Tab-separated table of C-alpha atoms in Angstrom:
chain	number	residue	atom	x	y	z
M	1	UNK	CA	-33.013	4.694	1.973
M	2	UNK	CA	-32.212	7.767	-0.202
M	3	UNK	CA	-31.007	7.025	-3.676
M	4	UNK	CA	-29.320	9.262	-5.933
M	5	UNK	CA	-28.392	9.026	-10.074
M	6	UNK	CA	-24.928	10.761	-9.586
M	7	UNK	CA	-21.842	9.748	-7.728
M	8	UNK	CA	-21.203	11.500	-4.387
M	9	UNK	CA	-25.065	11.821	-3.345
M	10	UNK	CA	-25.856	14.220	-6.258
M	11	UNK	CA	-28.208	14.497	-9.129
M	12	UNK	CA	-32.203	13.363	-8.597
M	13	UNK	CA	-32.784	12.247	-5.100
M	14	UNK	CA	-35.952	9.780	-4.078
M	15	UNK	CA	-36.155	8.589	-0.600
M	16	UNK	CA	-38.124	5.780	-0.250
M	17	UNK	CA	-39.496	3.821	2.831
M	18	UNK	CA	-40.765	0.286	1.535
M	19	UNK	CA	-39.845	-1.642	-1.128
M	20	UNK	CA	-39.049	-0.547	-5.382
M	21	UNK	CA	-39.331	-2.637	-7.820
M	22	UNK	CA	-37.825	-0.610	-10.644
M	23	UNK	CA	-36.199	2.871	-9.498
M	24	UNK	CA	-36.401	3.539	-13.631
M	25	UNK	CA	-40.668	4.168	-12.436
M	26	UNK	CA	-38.935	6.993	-10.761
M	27	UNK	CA	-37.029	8.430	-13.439
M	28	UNK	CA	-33.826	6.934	-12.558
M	29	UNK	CA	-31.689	5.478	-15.640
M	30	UNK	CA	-29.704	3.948	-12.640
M	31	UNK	CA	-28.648	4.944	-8.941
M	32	UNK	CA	-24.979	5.649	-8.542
M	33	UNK	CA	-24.684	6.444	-4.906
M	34	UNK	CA	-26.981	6.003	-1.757
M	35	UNK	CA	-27.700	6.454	1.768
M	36	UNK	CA	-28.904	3.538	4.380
M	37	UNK	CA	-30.763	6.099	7.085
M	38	UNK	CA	-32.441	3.097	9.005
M	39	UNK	CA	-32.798	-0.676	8.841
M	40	UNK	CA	-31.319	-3.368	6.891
M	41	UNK	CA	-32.124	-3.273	3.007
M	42	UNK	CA	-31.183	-5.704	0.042
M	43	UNK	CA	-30.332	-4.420	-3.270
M	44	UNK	CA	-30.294	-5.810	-6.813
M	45	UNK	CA	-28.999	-5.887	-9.982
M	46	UNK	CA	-32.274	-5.631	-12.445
M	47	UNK	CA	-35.485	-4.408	-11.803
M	48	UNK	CA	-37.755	-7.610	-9.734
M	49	UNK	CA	-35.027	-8.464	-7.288
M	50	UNK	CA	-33.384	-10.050	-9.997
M	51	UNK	CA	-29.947	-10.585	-10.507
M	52	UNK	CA	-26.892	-10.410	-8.613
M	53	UNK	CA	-28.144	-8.680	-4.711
M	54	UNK	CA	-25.869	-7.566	-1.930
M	55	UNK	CA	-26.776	-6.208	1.853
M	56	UNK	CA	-27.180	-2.450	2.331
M	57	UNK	CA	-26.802	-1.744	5.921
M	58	UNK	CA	-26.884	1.722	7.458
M	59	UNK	CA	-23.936	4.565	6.209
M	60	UNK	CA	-22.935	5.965	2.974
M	61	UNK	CA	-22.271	4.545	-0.120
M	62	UNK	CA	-20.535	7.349	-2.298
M	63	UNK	CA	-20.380	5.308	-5.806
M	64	UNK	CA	-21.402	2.066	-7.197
M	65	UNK	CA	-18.215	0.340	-6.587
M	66	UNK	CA	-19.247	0.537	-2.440
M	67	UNK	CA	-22.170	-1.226	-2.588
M	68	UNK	CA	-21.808	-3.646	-5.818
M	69	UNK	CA	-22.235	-6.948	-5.215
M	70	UNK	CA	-18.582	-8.037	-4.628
M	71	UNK	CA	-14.968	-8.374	-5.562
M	72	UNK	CA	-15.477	-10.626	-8.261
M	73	UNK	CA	-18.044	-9.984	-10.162
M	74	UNK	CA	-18.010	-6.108	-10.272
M	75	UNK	CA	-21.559	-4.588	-11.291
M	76	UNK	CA	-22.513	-1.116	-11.947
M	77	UNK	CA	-26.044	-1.034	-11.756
M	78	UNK	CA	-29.339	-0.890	-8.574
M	79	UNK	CA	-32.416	-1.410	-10.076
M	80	UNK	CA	-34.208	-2.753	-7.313
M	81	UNK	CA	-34.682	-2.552	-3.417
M	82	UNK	CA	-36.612	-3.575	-0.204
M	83	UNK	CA	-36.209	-3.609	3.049
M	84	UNK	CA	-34.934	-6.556	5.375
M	85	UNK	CA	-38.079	-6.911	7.590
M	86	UNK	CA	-36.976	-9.897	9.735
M	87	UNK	CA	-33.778	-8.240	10.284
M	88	UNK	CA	-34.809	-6.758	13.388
M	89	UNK	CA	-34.789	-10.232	15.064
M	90	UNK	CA	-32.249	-10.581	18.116
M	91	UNK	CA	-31.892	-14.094	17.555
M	92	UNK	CA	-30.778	-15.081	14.298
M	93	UNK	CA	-30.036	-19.022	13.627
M	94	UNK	CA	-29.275	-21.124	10.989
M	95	UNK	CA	-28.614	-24.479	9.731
M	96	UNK	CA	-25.932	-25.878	7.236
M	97	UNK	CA	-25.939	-29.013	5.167
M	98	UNK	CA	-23.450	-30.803	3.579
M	99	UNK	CA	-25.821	-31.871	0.453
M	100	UNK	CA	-28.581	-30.347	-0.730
M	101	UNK	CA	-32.317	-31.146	0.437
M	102	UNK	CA	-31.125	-30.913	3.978
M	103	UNK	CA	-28.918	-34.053	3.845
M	104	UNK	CA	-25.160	-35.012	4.862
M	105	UNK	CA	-23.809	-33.100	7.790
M	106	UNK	CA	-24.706	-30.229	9.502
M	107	UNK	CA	-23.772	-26.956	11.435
M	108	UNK	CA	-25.761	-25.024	13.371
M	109	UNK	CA	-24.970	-21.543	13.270
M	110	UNK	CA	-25.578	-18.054	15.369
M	111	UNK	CA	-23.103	-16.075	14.765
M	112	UNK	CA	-20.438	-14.138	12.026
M	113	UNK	CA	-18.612	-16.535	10.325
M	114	UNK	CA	-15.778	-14.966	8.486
M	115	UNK	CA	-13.984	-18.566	7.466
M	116	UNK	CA	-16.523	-21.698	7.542
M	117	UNK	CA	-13.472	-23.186	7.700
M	118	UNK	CA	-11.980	-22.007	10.654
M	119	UNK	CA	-14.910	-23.061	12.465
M	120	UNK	CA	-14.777	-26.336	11.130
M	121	UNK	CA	-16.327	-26.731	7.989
M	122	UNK	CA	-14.631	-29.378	6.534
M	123	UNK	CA	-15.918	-27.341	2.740
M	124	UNK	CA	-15.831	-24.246	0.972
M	125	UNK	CA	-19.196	-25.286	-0.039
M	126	UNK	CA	-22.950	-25.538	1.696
M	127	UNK	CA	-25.647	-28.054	-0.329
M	128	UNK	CA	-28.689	-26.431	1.280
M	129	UNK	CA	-29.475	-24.151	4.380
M	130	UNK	CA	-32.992	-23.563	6.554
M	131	UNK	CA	-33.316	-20.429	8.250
M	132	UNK	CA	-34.974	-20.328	11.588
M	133	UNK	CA	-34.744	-16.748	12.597
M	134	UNK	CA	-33.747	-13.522	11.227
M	135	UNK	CA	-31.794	-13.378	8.454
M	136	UNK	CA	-28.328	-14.107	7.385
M	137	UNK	CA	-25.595	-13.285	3.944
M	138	UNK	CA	-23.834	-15.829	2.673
M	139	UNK	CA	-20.619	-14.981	0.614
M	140	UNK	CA	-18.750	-17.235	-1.837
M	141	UNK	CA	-15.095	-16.403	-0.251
M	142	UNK	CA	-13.955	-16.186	3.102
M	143	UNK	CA	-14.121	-12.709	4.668
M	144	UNK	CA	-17.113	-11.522	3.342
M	145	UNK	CA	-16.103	-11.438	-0.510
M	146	UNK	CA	-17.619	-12.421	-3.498
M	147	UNK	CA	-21.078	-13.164	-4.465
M	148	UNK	CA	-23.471	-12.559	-1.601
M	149	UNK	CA	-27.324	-14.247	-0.975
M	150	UNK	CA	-28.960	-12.695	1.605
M	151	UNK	CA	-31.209	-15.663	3.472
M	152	UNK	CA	-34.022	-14.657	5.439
M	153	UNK	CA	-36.855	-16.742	7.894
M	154	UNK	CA	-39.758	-15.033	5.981
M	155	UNK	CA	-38.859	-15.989	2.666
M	156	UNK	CA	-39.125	-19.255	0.913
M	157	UNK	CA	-40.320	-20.488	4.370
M	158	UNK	CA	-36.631	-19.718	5.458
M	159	UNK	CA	-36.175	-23.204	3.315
M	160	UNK	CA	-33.037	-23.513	0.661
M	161	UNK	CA	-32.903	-26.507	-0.281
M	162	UNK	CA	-30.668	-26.129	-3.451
M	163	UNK	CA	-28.041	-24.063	-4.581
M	164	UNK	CA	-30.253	-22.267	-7.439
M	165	UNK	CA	-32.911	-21.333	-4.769
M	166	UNK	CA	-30.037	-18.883	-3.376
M	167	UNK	CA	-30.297	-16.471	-5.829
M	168	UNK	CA	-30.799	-16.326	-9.161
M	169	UNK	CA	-27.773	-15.343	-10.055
M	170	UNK	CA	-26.102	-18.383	-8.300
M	171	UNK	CA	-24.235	-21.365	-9.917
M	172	UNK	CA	-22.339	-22.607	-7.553
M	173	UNK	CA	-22.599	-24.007	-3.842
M	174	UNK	CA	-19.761	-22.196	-2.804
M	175	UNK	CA	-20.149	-20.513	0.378
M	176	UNK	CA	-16.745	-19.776	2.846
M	177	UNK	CA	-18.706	-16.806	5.283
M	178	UNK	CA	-22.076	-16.130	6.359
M	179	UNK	CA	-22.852	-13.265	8.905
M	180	UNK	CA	-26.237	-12.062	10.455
M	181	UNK	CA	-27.902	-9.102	8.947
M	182	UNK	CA	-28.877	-6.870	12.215
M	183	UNK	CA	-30.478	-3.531	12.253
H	1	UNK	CA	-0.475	-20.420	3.372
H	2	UNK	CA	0.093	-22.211	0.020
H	3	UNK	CA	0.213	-19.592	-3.350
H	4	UNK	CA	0.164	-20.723	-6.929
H	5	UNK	CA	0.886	-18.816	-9.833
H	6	UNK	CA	-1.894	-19.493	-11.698
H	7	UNK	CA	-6.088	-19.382	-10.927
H	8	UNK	CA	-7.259	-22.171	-9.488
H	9	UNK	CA	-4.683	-23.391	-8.072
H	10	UNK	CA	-2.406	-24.644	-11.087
H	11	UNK	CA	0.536	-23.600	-12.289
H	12	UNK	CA	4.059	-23.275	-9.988
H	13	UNK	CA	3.241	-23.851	-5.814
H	14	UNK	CA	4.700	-22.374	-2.996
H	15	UNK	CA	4.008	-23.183	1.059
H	16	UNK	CA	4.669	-20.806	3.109
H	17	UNK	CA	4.577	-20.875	7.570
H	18	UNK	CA	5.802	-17.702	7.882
H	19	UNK	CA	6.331	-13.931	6.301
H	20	UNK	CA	6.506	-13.439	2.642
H	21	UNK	CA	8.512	-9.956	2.023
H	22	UNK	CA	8.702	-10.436	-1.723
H	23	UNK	CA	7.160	-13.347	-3.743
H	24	UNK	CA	9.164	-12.391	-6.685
H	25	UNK	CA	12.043	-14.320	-5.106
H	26	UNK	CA	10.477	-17.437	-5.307
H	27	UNK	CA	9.990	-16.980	-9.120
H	28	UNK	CA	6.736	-16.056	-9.129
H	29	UNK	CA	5.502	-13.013	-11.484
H	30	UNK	CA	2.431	-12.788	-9.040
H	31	UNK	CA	0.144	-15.114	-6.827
H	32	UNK	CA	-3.197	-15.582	-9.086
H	33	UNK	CA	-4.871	-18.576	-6.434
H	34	UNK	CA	-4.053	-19.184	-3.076
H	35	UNK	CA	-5.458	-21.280	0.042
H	36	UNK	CA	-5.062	-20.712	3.104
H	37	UNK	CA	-5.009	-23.768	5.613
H	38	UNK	CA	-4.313	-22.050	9.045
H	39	UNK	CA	-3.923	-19.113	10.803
H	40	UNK	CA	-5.084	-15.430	9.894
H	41	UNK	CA	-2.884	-13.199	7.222
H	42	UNK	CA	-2.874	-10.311	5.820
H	43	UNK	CA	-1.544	-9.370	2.565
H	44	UNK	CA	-0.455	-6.966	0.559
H	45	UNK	CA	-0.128	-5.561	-3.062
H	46	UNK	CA	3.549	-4.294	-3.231
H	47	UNK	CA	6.809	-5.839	-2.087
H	48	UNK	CA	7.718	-5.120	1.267
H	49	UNK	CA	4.092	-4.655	2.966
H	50	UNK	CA	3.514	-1.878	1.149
H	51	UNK	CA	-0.262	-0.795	-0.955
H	52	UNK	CA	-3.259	-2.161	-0.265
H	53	UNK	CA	-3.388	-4.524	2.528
H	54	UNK	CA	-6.057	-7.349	2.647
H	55	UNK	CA	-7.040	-9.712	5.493
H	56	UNK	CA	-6.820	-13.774	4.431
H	57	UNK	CA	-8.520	-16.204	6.313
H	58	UNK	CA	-8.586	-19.878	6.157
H	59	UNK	CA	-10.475	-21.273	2.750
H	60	UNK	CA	-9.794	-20.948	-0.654
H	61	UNK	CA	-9.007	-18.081	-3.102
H	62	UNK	CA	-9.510	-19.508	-6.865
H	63	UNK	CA	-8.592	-16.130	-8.152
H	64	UNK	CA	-7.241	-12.565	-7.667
H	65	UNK	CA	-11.043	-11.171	-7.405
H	66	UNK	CA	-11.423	-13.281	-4.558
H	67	UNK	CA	-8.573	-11.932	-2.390
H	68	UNK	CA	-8.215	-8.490	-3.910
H	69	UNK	CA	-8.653	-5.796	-1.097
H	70	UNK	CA	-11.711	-4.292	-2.058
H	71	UNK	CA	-14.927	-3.628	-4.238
H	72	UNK	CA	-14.050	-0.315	-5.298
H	73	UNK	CA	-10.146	-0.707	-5.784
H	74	UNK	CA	-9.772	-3.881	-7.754
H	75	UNK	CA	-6.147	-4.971	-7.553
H	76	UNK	CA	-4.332	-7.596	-9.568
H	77	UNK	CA	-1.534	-7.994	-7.527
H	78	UNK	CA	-0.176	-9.839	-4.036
H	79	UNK	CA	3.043	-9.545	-3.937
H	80	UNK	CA	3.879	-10.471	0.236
H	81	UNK	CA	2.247	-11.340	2.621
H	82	UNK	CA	2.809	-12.160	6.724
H	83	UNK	CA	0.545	-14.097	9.265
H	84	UNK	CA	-1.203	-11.842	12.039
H	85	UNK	CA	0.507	-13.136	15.226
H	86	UNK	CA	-2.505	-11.847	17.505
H	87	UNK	CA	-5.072	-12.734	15.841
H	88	UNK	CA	-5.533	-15.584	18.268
H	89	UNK	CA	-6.271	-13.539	21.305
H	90	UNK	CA	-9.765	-14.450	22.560
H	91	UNK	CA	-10.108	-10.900	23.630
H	92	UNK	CA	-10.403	-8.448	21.080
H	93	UNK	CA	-10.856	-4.491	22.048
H	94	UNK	CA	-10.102	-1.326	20.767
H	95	UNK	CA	-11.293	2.336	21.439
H	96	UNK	CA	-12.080	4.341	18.286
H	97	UNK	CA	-11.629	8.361	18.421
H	98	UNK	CA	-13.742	11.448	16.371
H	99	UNK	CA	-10.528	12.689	15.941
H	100	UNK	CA	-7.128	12.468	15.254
H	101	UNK	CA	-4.457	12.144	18.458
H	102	UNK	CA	-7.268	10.266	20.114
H	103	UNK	CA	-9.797	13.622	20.713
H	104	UNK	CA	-13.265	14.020	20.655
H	105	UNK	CA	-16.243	11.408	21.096
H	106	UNK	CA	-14.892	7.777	21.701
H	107	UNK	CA	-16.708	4.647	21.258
H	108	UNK	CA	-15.472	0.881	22.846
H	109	UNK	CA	-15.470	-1.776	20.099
H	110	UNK	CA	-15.194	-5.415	21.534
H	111	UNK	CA	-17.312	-7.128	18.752
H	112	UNK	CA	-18.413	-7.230	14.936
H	113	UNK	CA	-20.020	-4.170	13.601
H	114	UNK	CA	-20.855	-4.252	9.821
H	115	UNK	CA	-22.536	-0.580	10.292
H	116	UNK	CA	-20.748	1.667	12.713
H	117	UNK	CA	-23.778	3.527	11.962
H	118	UNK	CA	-25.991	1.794	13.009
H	119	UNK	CA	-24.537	1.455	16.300
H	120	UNK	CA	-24.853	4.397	17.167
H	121	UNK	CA	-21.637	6.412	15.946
H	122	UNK	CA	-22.721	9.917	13.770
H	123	UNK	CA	-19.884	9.530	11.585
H	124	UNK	CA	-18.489	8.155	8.814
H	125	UNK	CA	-15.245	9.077	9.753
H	126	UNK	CA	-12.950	7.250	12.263
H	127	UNK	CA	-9.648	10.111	13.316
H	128	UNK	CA	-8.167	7.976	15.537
H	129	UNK	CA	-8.008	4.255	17.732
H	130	UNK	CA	-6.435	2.387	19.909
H	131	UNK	CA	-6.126	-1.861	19.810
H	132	UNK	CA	-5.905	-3.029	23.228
H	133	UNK	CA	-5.942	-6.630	21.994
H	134	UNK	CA	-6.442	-8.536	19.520
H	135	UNK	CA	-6.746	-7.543	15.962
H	136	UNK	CA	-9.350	-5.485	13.779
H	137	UNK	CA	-10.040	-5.051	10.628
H	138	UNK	CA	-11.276	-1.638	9.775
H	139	UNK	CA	-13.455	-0.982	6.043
H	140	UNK	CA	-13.772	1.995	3.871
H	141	UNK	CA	-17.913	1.150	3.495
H	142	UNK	CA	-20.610	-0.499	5.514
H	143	UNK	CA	-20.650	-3.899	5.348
H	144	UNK	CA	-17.132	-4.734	5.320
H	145	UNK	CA	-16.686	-2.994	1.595
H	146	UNK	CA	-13.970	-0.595	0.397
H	147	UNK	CA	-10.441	-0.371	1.084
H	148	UNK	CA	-9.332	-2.655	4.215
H	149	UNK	CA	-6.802	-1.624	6.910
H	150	UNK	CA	-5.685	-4.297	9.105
H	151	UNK	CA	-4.712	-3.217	12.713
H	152	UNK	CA	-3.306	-5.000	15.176
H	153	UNK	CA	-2.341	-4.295	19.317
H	154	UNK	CA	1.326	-5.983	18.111
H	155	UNK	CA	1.987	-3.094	15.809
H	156	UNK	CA	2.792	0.531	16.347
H	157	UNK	CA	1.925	-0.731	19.796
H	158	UNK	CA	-1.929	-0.693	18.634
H	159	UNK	CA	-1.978	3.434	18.380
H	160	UNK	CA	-2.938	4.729	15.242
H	161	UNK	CA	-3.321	8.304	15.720
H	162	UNK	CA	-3.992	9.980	12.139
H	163	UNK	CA	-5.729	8.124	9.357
H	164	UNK	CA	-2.297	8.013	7.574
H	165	UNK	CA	-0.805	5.490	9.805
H	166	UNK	CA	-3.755	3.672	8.887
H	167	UNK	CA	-2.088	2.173	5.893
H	168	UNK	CA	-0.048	3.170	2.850
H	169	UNK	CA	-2.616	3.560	0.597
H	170	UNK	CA	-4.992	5.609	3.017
H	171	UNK	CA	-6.214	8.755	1.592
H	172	UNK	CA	-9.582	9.774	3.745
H	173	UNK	CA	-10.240	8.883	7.389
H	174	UNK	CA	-13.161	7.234	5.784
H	175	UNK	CA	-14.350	4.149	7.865
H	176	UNK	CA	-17.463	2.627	8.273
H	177	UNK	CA	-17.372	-1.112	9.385
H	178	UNK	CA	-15.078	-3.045	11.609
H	179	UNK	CA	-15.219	-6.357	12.439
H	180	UNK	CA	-12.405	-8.561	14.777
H	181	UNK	CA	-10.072	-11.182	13.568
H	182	UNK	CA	-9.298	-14.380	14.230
H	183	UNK	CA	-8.080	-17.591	13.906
């Protein structure tokens, strides 16, 4: 990934290959546009992996607006990054719950997912979700929009069993789209 | 599709089973929640299908933010709308171009791609395609960010062969995700 602290892929450039935990260590005051040259990444708001985060997959992102978190809730700063490592994983699957500590009824999914909904989710919310391979984003709206938590099998055990272990920006159960984050 | 004129879905209530060419008629100022409880639509910011255009899937839309086209061009507005009549083919393909009036390198799109990237095309420019079923919907930014242009095989009998017949409100052949609609 190759970050940049002006608009357009201008200003200080630092390309990095593992993870950052502040990009300010680097001299950055923020980053303000980016390339994704290989692999799946996740970005967040503050420095940590704090904060709101949102899927960087490979391409351009010419200003803040194309790869802030979402519609909604419209952010205007990076501050950290890593990579997606289980990303790579051909298989990704997942399971839904109704409730949260894995209870009420489920969904198996292995897919994209623009509308829960249209596959049958009688919801436009998910209590608590176990990963078993690769990883997947969940978004609060249908068609990809809104808040995103990116889920992965090597983290938290690939366990959520709440709506606050999603992120820790989250305060809601609403999720209406989930997709798998590929390389 | 069912509109209200207020967020979360209060105020004055509209259903709608078919096309919407002007909300205003129905007395509403503009649509600030909406639901939608079958079937794939697209809307659009301006009267008459004009502006931004904006895929809608089955779920629920508590506010503007959550249907608004885009990250990076936040709109306030959805002023008609229409279902997408071919959204229910089970076959989705189209052929995207390098260039406009379908020249250059082609690639054969029958699936999701959040990163056309990362699939292997060395652009982030699409100049021309083709729906031979089904319907797409193409994205400014990876990751199914940015402006949104809806194409479908039922319209301009699926050939859109410059990046202004893209939509409107297109400005830049820019396009870096795609992914297939349905119902």
């Amino acid at each position: 990934i190759i970050v940049f602290d002006e608009e357009c892929f201008q200003g200080r450039r630092h390309e990095f290959t593992s993870e950052c935990c502040n990009v300010m260590e680097f001299g950055f005051e923020t980053v303000r546009s980016l390339r994704v040259e290989s692999g799946a990444w996740v970005g967040y708001e503050h420095a940590s992996y704090q904060g709101q985060q949102f899927v960087l997959e490979r391409g351009e992102y010419p200003q803040c607006d194309a790869f802030g978190g979402s519609n909604a809730y419209h952010i205007e700063r990076l501050t950290s990054f890593r990579p997606i490592a289980c990303a790579n994983h051909r298989e990704c699957r997942m399971t839904i719950f109704e409730r949260e500590n894995f209870l009420g009824r489920k969904g198996e999914l292995s897919d994209d997912y623009p509308s829960l909904q249209a596959m049958g989710w009688c919801n436009n919310e998910v209590g608590s979700l176990r990963i078993q391979s690769g990883a997947f984003v969940c978004y609060q709206y249908p068609g990809y929009r809104g808040y995103q938590y990116i889920m992965e099998c090597d983290r938290h055990c690939g366990e959520y069993k709440h709506f606050r272990e999603f992120g820790s920006h989250c305060q809601t159960p609403q999720i209406q789209s989930i997709r798998r984050i590929q390389q």
